[in-house]
Coordinates of C-alpha atoms in Angstrom, one line a residue:
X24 CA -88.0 -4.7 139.7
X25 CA -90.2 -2.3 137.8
X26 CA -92.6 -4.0 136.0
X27 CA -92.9 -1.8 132.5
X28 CA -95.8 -4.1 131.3
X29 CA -97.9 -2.6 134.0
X30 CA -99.2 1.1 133.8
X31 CA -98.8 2.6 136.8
X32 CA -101.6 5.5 138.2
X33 CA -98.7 7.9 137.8
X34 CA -97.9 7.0 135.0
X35 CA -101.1 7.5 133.7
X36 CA -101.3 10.6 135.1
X37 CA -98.0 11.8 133.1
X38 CA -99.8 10.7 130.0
X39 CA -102.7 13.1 130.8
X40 CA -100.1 15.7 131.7
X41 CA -98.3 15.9 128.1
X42 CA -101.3 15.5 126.2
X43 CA -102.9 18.4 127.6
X44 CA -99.5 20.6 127.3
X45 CA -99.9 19.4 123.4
X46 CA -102.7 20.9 123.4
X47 CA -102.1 24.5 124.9
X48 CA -98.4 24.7 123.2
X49 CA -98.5 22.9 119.9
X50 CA -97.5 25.1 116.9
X51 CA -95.9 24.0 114.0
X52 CA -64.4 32.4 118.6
X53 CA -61.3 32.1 119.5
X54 CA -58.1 30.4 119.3
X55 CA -57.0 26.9 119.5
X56 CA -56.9 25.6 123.0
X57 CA -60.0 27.4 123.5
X58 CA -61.7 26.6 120.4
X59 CA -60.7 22.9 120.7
X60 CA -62.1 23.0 125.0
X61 CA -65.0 24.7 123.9
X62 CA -65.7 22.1 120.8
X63 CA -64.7 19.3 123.9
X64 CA -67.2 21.0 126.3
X65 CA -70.0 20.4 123.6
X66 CA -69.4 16.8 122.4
X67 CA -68.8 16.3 126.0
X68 CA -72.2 17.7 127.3
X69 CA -73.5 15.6 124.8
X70 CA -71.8 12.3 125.3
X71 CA -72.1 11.9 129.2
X72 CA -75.2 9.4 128.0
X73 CA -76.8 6.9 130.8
X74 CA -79.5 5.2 131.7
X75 CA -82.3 5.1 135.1
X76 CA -85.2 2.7 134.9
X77 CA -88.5 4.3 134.5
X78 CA -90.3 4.8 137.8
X79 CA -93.8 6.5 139.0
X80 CA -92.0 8.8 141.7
X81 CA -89.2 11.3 141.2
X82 CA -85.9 9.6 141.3
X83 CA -82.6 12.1 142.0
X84 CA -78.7 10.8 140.8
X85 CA -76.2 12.5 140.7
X86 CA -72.2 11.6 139.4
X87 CA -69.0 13.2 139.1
X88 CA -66.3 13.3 136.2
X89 CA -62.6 14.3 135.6
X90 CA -60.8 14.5 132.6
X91 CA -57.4 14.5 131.4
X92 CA -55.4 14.9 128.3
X93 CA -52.5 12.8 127.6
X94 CA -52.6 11.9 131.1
X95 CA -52.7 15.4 133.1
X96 CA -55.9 16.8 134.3
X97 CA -57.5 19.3 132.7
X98 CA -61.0 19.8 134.1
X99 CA -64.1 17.9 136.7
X100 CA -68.0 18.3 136.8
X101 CA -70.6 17.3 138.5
X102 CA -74.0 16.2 137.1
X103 CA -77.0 16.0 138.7
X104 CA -80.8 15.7 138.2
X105 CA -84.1 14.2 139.0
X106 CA -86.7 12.3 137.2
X107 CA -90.5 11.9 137.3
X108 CA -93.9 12.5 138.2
X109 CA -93.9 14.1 134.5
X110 CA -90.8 16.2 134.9
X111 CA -87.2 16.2 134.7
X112 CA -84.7 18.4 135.8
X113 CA -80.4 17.7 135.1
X114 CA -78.1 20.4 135.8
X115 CA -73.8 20.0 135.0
X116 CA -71.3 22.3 136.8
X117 CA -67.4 22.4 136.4
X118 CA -64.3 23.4 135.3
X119 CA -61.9 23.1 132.6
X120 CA -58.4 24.9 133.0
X121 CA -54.8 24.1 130.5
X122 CA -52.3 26.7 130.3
X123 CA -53.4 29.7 129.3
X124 CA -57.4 28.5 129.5
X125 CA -59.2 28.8 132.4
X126 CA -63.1 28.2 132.5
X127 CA -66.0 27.8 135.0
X128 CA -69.4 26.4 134.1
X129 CA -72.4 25.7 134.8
X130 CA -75.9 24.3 132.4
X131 CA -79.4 23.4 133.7
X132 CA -82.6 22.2 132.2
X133 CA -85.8 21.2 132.9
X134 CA -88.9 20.4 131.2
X135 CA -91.9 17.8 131.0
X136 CA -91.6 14.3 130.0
X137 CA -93.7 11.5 128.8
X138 CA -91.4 7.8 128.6
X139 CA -88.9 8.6 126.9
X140 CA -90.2 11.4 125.1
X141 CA -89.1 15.2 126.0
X142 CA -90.7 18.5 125.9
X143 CA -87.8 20.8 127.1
X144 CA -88.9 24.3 128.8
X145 CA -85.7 26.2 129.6
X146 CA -82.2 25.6 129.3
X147 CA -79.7 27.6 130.2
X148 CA -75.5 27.8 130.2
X149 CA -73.1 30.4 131.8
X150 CA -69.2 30.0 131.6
X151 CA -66.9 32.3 133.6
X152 CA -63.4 32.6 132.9
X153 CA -61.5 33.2 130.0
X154 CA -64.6 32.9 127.4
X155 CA -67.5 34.5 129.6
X156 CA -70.9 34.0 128.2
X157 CA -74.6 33.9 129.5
X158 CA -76.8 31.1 126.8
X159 CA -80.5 30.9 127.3
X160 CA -82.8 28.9 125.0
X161 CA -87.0 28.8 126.2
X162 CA -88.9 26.3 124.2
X163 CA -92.5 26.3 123.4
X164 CA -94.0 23.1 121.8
X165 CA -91.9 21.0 119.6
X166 CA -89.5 23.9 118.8
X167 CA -87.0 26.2 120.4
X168 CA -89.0 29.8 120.9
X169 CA -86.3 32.3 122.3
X170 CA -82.6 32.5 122.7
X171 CA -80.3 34.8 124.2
X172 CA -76.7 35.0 123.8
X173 CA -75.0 37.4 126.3
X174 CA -72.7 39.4 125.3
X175 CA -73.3 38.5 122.0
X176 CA -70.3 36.5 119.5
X177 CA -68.0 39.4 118.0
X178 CA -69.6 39.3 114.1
X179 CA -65.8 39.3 113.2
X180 CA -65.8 35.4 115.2
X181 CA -69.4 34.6 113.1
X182 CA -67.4 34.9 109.6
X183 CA -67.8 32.0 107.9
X184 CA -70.4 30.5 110.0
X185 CA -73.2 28.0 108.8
X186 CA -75.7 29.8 109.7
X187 CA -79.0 28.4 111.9
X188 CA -82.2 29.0 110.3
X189 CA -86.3 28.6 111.4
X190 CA -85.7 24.4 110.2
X191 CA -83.3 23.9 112.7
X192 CA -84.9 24.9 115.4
X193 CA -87.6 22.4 115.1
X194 CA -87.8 18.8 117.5
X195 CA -84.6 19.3 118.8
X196 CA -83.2 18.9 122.0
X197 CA -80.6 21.2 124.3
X198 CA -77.5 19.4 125.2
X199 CA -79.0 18.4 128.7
X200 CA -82.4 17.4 127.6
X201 CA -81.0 15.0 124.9
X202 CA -79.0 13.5 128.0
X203 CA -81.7 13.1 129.8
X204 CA -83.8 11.7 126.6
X205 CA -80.6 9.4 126.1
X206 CA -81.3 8.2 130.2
X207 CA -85.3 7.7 129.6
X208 CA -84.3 5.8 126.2
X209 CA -81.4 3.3 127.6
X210 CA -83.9 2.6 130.6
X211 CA -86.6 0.9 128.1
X212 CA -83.7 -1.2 126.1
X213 CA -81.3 -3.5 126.7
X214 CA -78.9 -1.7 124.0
X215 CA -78.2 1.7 125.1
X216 CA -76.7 2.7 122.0
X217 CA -79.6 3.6 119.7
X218 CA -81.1 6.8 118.1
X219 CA -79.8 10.0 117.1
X220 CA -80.0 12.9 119.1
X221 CA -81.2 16.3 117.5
X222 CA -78.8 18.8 119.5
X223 CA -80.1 22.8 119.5
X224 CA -77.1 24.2 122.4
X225 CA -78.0 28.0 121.6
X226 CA -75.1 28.8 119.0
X227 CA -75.2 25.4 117.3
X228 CA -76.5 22.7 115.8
X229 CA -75.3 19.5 115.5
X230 CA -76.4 15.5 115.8
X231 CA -75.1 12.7 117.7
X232 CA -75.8 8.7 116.4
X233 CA -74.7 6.3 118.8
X234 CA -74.1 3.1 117.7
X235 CA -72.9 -0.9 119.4
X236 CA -69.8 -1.4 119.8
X237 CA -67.8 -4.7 121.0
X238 CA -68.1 -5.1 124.4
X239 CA -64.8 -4.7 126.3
X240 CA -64.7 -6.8 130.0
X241 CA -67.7 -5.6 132.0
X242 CA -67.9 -3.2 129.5
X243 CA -71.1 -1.9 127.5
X244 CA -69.5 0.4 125.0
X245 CA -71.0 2.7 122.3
X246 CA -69.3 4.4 119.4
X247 CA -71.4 8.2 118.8
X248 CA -70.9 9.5 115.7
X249 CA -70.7 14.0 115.6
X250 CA -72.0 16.4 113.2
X251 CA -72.4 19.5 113.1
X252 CA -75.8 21.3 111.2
X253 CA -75.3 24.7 111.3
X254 CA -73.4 27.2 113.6
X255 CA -70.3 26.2 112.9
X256 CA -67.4 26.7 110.4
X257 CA -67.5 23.9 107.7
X258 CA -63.3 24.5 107.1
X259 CA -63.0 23.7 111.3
X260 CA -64.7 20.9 111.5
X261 CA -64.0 19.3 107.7
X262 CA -61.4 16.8 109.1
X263 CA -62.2 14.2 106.3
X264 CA -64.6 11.8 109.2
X265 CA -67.0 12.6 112.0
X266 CA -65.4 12.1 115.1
X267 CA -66.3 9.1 117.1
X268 CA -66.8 9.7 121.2
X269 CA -66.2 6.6 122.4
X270 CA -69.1 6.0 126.1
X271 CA -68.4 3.4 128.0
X272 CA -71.3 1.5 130.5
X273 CA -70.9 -0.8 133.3
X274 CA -72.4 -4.3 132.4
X275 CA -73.7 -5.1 135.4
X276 CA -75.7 -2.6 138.1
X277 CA -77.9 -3.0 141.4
X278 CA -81.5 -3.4 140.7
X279 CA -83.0 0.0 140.4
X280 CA -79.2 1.5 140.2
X281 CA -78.7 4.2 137.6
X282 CA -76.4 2.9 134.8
X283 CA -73.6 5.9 134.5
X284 CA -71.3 6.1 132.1
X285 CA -67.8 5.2 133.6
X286 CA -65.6 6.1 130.5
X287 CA -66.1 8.4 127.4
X288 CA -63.5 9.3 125.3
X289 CA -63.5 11.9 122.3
X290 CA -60.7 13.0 120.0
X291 CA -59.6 16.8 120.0
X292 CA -57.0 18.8 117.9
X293 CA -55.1 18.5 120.8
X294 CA -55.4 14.4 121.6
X295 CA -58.0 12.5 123.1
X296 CA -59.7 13.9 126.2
X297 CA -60.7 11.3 128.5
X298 CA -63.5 11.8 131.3
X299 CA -64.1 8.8 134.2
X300 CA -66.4 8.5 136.6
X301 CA -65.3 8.9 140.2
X302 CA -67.8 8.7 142.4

């Protein structure tokens, strides 16, 4: 077992590593299937929350999902990634297709870490298909720096929009860094479900607080609480309560084993979209 008492030479090193990148970088749409997949795709990006134990050299996972609504398929993805040496690197490519609705995508990230503690670099998101969209964000210290939306939302779609200002672009995470941050965090703590994750996907802004839930079987289960900042339509997503995305661990894992979600469950206009882990 990994001894997290002990400070390893790597370890160290990493510590070096982000102080010194301080250093040089600190400065401080459519309709309703498709609206509700594309709300589903970011709660879901989100929620897919795990955790790895901390280790000196770089450790690669990788899962896969599929998810159904009222019982019929309706998408799959893939996630994988790697860990350490002071880096990090996660990447999440799929599908989601009901009638009428057909989309491909595909998001990656990378960017420095120090324990639990993230400095994202790039992120990126392309979807093919029905919506088609290129989403880049580059970060530079503790902020997000540029972003690129290609093509860019039709200002008739924007109506009504919260919009996202200089504030919210500060110590926030994209969707696949706060996963990872969510991974480095679980793998120092016996309670997964802690924290609240600062979410910056591009186009909006939102926050996810997981909290403990009871345990069911060999269950660890968490309750995450959503809510959108800015980027979004108050009157959409004004529903009276924040929706709870309910994640779903296995107790019990092989020593060193990555602890991946097996469950998560989030409510939709349209029901409850529920994503397993199959291999």
């Amino acid at each position: 077992m990994f001894d997290r008492h002990v400070r390893s030479p790597a370890a160290m090193f990493d510590d070096l590593v982000w102080s010194v990148r301080q250093c040089m970088t600190s400065k401080r749409p459519p309709r309703e299937p498709m609206r509700a997949l594309v709300a589903g795709g970011r709660l879901l990006t989100a929620a897919i929350l795990f955790a790895i134990p901390a280790a000196a050299a770089a450790e690669t996972f990788e899962a896969v999902y599929r998810a159904t609504l009222a019982g019929i398929p309706i998408g799959k993805a893939r996630l994988t990634g790697s860990v350490g040496a002071g880096a990090y690197t996660l990447r999440l490519k799929g599908e989601a297709s009901i009638p009428g609705f057909s989309n491909r995508f595909d998001a990656s990230s990378n960017g420095t870490s120090r324990g639990a503690q993230l400095m994202p670099l790039n992120y990126r998101l392309s979807t093919e298909g029905r919506s088609a969209r290129t989403i880049a964000v580059n970060f530079m210290g503790d902020r997000a720096k540029r972003i690129s939306i290609d093509p860019q939302p039709d200002p008739a779609d924007q109506q009504g929009q919260l919009p996202i200002e200089l504030p919210h672009l500060v110590d926030v995470l994209d969707p696949l860094s706060a996963i990872m941050s969510q991974i480095l965090r679980a793998s120092q703590s016996d309670n997964p479900c802690d924290g609240i994750m600062r979410v910056f996907s591009g186009n909006t802004r939102f926050d996810l607080t997981p909290v403990s839930s009871d345990p069911v079987l060999d269950e660890i289960v968490c309750r995450a609480t959503y809510r959108p900042i800015a980027g979004h339509k108050p009157s959409a997503t004004s529903t009276g309560r924040s929706p709870l995305i309910v994640i779903a661990y296995p107790k019990l894992v092989s020593d060193g084993a990555l602890r991946l979600p097996i469950r998560l469950e989030f409510p939709l206009s349209l029901g409850t979209i529920v994503i397993r882990r199959v291999s």
